[in-house]
PDB file of C-alpha atoms in Angstrom:
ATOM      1  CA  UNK A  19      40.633  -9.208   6.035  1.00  0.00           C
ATOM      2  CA  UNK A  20      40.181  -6.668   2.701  1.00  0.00           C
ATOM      3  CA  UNK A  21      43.449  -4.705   4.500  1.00  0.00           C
ATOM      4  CA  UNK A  22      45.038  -7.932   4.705  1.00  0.00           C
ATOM      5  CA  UNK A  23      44.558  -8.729   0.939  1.00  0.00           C
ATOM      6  CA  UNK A  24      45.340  -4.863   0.047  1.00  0.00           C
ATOM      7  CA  UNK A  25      48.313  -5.013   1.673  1.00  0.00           C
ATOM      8  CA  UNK A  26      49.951  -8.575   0.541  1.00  0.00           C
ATOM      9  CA  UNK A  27      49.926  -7.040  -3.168  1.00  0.00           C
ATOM     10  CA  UNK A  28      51.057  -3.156  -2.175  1.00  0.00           C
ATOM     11  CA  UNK A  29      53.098  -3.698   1.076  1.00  0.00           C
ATOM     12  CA  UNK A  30      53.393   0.025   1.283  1.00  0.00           C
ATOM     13  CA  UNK A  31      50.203   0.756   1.781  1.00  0.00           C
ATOM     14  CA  UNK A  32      50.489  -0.506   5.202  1.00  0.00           C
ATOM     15  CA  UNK A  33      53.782  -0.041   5.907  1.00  0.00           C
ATOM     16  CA  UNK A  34      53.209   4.440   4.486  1.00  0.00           C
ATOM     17  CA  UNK A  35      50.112   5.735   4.901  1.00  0.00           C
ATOM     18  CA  UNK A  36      46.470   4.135   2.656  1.00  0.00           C
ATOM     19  CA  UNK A  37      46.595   6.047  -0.456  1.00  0.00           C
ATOM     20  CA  UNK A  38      44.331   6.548  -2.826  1.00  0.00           C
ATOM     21  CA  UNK A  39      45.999   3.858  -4.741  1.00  0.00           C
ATOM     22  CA  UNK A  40      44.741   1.964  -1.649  1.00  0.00           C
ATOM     23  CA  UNK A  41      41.582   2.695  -1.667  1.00  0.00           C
ATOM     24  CA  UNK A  42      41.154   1.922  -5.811  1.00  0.00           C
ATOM     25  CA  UNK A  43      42.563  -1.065  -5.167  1.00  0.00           C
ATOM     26  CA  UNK A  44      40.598  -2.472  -2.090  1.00  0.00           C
ATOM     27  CA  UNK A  45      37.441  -1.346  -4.127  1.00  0.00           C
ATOM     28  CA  UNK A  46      38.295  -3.979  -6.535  1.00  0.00           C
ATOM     29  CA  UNK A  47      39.372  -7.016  -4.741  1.00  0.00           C
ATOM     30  CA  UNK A  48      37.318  -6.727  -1.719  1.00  0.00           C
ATOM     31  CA  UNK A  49      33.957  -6.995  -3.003  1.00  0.00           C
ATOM     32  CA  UNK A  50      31.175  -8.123  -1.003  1.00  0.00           C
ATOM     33  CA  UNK A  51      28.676 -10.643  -2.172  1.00  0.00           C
ATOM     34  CA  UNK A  52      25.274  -8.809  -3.110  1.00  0.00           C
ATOM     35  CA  UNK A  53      21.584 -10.249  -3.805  1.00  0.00           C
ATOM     36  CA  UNK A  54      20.585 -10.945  -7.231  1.00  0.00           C
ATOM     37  CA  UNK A  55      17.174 -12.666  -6.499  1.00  0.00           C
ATOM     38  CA  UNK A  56      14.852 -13.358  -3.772  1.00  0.00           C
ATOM     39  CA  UNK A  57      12.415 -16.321  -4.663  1.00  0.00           C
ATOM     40  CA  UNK A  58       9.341 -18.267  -3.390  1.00  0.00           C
ATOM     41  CA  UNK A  59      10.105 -21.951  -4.174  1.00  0.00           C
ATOM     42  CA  UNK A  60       7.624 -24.379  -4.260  1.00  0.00           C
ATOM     43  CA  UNK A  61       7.553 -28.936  -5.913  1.00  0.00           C
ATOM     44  CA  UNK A  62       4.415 -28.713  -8.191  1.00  0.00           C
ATOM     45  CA  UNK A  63       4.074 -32.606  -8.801  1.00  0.00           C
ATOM     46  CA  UNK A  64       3.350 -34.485 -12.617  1.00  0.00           C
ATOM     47  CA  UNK A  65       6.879 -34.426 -13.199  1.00  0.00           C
ATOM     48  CA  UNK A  66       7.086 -30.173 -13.188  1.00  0.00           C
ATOM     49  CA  UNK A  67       9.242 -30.039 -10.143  1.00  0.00           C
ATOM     50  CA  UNK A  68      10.128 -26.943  -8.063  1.00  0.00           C
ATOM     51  CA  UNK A  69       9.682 -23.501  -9.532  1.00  0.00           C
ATOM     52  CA  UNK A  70      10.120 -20.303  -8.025  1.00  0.00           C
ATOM     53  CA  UNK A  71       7.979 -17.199  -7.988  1.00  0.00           C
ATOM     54  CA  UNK A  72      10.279 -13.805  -7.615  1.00  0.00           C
ATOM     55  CA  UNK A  73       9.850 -11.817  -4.828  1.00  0.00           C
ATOM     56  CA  UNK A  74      10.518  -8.425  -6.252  1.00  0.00           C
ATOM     57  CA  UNK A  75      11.443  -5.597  -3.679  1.00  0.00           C
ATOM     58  CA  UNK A  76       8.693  -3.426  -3.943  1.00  0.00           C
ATOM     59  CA  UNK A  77       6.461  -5.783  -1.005  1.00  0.00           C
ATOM     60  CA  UNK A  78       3.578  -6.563  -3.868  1.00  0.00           C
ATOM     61  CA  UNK A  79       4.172 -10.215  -4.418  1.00  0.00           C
ATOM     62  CA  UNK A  80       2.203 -12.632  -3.043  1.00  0.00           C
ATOM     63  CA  UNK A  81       2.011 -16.179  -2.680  1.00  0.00           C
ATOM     64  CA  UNK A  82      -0.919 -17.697  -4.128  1.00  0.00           C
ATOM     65  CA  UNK A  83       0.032 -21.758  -4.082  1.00  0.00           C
ATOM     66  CA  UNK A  84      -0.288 -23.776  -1.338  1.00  0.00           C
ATOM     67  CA  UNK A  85       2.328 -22.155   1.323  1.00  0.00           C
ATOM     68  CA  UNK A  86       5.005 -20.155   1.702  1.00  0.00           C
ATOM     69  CA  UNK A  87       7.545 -23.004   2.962  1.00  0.00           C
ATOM     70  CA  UNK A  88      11.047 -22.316   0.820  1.00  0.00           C
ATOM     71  CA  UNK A  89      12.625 -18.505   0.220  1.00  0.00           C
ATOM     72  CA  UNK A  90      15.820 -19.095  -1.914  1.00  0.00           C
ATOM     73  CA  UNK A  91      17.862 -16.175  -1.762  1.00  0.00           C
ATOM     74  CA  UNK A  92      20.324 -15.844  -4.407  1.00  0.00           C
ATOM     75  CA  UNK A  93      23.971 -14.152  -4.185  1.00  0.00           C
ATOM     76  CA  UNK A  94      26.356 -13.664  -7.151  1.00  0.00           C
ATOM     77  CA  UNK A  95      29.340 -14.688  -5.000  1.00  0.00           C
ATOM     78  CA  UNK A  96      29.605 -17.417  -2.289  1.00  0.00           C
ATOM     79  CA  UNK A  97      28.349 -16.336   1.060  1.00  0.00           C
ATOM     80  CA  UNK A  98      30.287 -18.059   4.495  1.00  0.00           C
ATOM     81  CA  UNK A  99      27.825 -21.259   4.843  1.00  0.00           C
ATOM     82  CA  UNK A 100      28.711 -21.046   8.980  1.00  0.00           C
ATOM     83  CA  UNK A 101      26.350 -17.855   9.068  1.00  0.00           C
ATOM     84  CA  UNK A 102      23.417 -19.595   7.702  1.00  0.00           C
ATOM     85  CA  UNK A 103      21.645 -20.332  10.686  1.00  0.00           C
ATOM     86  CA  UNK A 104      17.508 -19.787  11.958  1.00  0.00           C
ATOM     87  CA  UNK A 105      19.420 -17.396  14.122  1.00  0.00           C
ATOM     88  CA  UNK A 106      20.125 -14.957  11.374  1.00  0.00           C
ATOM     89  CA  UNK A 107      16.737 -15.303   9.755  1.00  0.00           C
ATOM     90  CA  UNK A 108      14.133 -12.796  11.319  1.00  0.00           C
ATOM     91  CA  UNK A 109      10.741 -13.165  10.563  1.00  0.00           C
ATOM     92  CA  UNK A 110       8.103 -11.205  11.570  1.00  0.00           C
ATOM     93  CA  UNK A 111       4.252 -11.740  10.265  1.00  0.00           C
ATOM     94  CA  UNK A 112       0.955  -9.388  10.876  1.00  0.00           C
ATOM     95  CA  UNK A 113      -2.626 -10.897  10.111  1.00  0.00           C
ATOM     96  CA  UNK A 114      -5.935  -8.694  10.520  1.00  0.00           C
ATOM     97  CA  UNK A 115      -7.671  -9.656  13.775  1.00  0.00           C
ATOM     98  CA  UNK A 116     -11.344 -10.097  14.638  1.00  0.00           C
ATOM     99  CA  UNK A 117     -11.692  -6.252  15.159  1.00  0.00           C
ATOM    100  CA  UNK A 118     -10.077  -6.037  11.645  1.00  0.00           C
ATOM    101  CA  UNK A 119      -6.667  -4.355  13.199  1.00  0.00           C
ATOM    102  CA  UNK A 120      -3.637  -5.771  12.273  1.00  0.00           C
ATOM    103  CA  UNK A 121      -1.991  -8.081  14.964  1.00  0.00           C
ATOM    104  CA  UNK A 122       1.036 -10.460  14.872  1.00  0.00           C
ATOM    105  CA  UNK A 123       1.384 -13.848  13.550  1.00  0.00           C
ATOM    106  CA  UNK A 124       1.787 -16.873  15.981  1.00  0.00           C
ATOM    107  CA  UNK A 125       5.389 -18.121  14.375  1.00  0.00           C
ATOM    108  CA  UNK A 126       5.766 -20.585  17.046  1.00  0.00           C
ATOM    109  CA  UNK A 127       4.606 -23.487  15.503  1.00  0.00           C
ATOM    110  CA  UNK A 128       7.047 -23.047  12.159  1.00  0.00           C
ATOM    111  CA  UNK A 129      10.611 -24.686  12.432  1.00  0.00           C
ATOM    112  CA  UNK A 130      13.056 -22.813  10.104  1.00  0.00           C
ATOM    113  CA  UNK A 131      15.906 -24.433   8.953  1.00  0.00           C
ATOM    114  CA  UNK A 132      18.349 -22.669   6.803  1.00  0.00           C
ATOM    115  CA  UNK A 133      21.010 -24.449   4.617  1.00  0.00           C
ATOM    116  CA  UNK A 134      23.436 -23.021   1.609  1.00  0.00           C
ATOM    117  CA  UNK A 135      23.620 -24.342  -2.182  1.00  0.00           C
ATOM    118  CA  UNK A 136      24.743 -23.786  -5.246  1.00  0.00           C
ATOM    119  CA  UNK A 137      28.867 -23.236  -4.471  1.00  0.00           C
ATOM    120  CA  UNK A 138      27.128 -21.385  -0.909  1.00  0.00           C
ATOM    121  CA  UNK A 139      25.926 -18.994  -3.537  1.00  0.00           C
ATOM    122  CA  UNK A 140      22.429 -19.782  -2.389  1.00  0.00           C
ATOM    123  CA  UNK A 141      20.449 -19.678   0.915  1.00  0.00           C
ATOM    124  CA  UNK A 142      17.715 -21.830   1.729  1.00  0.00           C
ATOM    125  CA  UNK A 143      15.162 -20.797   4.244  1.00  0.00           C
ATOM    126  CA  UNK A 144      12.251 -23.949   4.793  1.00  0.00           C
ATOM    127  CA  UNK A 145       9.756 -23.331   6.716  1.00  0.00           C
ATOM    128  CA  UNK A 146       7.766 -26.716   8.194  1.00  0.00           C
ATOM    129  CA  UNK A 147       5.033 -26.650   7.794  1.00  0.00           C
ATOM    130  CA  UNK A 148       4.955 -23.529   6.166  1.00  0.00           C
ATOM    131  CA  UNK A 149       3.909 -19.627   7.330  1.00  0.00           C
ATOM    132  CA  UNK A 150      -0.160 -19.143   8.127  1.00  0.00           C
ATOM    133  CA  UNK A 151      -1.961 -17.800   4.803  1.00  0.00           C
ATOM    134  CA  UNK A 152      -3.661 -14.137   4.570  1.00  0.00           C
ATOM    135  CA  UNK A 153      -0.779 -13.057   6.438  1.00  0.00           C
ATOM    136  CA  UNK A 154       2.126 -10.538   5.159  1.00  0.00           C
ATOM    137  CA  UNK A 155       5.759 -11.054   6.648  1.00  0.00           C
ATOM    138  CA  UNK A 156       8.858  -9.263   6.542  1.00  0.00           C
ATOM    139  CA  UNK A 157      12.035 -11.491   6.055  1.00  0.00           C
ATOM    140  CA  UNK A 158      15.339 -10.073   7.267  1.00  0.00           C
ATOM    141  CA  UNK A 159      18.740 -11.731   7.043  1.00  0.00           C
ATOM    142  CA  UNK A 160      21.453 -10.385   9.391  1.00  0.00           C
ATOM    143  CA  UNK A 161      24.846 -11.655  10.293  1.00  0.00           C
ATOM    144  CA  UNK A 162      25.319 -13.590   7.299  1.00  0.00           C
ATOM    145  CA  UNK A 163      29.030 -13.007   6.044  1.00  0.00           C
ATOM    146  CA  UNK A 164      31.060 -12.798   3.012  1.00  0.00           C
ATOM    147  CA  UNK A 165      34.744 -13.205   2.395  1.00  0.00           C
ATOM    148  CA  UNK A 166      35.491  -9.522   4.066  1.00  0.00           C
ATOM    149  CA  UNK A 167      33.329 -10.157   7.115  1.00  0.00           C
ATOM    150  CA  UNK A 168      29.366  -9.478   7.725  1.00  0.00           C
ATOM    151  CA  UNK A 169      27.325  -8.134   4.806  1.00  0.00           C
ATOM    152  CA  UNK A 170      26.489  -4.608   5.075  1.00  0.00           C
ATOM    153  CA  UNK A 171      21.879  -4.018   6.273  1.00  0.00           C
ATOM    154  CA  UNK A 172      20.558  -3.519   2.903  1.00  0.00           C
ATOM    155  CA  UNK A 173      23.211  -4.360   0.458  1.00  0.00           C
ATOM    156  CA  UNK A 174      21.753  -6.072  -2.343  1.00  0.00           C
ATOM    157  CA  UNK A 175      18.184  -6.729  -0.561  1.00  0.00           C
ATOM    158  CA  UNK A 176      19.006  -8.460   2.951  1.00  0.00           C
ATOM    159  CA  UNK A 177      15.357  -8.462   3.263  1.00  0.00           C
ATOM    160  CA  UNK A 178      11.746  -8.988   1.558  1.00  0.00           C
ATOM    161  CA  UNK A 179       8.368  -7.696   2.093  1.00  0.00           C
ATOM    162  CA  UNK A 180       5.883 -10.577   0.870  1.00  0.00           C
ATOM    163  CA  UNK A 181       1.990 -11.867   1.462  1.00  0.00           C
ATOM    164  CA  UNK A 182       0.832 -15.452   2.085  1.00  0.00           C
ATOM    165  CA  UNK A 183      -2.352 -15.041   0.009  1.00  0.00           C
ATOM    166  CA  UNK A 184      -3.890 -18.599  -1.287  1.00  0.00           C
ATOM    167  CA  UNK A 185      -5.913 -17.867  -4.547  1.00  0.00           C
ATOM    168  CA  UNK A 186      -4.179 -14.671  -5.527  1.00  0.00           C
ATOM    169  CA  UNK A 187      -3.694 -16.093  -9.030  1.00  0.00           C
ATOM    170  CA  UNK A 188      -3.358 -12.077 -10.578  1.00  0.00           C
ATOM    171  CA  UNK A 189      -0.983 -11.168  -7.961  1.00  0.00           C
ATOM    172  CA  UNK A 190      -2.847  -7.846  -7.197  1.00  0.00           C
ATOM    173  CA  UNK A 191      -3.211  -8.978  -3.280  1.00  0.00           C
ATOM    174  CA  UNK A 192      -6.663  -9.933  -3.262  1.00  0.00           C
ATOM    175  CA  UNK A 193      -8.518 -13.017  -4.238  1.00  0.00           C
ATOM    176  CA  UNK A 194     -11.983 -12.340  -6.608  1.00  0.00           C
ATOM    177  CA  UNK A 195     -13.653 -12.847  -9.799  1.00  0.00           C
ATOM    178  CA  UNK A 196     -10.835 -12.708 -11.534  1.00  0.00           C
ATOM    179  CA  UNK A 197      -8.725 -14.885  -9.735  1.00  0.00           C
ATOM    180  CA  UNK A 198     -11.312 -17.528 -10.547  1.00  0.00           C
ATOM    181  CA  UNK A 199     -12.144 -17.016 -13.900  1.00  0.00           C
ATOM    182  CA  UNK A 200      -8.278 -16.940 -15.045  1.00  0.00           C
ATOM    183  CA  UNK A 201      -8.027 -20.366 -13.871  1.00  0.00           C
ATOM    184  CA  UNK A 202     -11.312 -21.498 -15.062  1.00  0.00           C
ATOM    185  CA  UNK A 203      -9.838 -20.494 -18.388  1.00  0.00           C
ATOM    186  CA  UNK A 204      -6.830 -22.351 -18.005  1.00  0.00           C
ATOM    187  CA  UNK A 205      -8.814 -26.073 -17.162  1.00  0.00           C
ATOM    188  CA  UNK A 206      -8.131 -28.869 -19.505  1.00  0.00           C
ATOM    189  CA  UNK A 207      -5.476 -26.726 -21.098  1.00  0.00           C
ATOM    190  CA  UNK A 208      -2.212 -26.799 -18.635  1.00  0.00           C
ATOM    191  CA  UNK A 209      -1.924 -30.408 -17.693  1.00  0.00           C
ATOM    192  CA  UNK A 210       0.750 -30.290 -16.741  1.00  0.00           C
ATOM    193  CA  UNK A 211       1.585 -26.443 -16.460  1.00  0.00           C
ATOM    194  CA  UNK A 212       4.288 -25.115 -18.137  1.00  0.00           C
ATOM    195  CA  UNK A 213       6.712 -23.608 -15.030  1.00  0.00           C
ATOM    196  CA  UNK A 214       7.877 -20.860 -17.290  1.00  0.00           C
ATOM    197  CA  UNK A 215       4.255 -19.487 -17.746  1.00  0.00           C
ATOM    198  CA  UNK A 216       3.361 -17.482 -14.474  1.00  0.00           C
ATOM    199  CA  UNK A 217      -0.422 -17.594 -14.975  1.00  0.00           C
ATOM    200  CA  UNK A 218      -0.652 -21.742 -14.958  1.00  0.00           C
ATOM    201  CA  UNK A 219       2.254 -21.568 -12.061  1.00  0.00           C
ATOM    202  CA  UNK A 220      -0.236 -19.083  -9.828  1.00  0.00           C
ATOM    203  CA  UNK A 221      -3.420 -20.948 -10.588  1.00  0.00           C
ATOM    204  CA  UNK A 222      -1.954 -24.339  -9.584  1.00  0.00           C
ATOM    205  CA  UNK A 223      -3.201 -23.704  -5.593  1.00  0.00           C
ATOM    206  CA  UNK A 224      -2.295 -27.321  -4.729  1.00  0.00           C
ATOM    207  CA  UNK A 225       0.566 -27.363  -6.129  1.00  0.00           C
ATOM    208  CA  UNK A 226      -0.608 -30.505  -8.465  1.00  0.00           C
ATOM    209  CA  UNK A 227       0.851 -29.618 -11.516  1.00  0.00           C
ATOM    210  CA  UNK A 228      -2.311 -29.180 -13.285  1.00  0.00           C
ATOM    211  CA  UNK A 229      -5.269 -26.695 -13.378  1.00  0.00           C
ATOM    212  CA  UNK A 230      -8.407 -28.141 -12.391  1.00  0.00           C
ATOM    213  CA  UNK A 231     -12.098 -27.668 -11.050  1.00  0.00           C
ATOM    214  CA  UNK A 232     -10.201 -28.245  -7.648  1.00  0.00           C
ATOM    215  CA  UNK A 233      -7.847 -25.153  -7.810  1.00  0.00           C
ATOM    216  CA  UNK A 234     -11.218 -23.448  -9.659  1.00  0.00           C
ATOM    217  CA  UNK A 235     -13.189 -24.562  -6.070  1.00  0.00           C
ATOM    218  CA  UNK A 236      -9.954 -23.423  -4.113  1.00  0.00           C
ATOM    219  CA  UNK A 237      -9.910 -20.262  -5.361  1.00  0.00           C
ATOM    220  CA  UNK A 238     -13.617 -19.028  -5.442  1.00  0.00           C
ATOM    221  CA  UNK A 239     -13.455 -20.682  -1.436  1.00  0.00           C
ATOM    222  CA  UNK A 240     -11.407 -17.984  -0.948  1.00  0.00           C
ATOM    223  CA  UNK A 241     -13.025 -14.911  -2.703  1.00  0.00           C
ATOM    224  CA  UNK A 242     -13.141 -11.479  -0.280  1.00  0.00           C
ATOM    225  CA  UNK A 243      -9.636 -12.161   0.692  1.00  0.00           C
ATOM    226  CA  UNK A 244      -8.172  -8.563   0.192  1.00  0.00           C
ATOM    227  CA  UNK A 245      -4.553  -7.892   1.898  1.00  0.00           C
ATOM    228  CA  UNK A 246      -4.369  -4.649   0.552  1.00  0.00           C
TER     229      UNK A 246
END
């Protein structure tokens, strides 16, 4: 398809030899759509709405709300909307066992759906009812295709290291004294939270759109979780 479009606007370099002319010019109009964001997307309710957490590419984030049940990953060109499938989502989970090794994550109970938004600029992976907590998955996307056929492994960040860990309000993959006393500190004061503050968005565990002595309770329920 990019030889195609090369060759339309310089006929010779198909019908001589690919130049370096060629090459210049394929590099400029056959480019490839690349990730600019991978997100965590979940509805807090009191009129916030959804709001995403960024899943940065270093595998520290965590999600401390409810579930993990949307990833929006975000391209800054349209992506072929025929290639977003459950077929070329893999995800793969590990939980600590009773012996405290790591084991895998029973996935069978999650549907996936996968849809595109946003001009197909967007892909939306739900999860119903949402991947088990104190867990840590690896999210892959393969076969998904651009205008010049399927996107390269690792171009732009086809895939995301990330934790399911309720109560993590600090993002530091572990749920303790801190946890609770930032959102003690935050009760009577965020109602509703602000969704451009991360603090008040990470110490809203059910997803309310408020901090209360329920998301206080949630959180110190949940103290000793460490998936470090």
């Amino acid at each position: 398809e990019c030889c195609e479009r090369v060759c339309a606007q310089i006929p010779e370099c198909c019908e001589l030899r690919w130049a370096p002319i060629c090459v210049e010019f394929a590099r400029e109009v056959c480019v490839q759509p690349t990730v600019t964001k991978w997100e965590s997307v979940l509805t807090h309710l009191r009129g916030v709405g959804p709001v995403g957490l960024e899943i940065t590419a270093d595998g520290s984030f965590s999600e401390p709300r409810s579930a993990i049940r949307k990833i929006v990953v975000t391209f800054d060109l349209p992506i072929d909307p025929a290639t977003a499938t459950p077929d070329n989502v893999n995800v793969c989970g590990l939980k600590l066992g009773p012996t405290g090794a790591p084991m895998p994550v029973d996935l069978s109970g999650v549907a996936i759906t996968v849809k595109t938004s946003d001009g197909d600029k967007k892909l939306e992976i739900n999860f119903q009812p949402g991947l088990p907590d104190f867990a840590r998955y690896l999210i892959t996307l393969k076969g998904i295709r651009g205008p010049f056929g399927p996107l390269k492994p690792g171009t732009g960040g086809l895939s995301r290291i990330l934790t399911a860990l309720r109560g993590d309000a600090r993002m530091d993959l572990r749920v303790n004294a801190t946890d609770v006393g930032g959102a003690r500190s935050l009760v009577g004061t965020s109602d509703p939270i602000d969704p451009t503050i991360l603090n008040e968005v990470r110490s809203d565990g059910n997803d309310d759109g408020r901090i209360n002595a329920t998301d206080v309770g949630g959180i110190r329920s949940l103290v000793g979780h460490d998936a470090r």
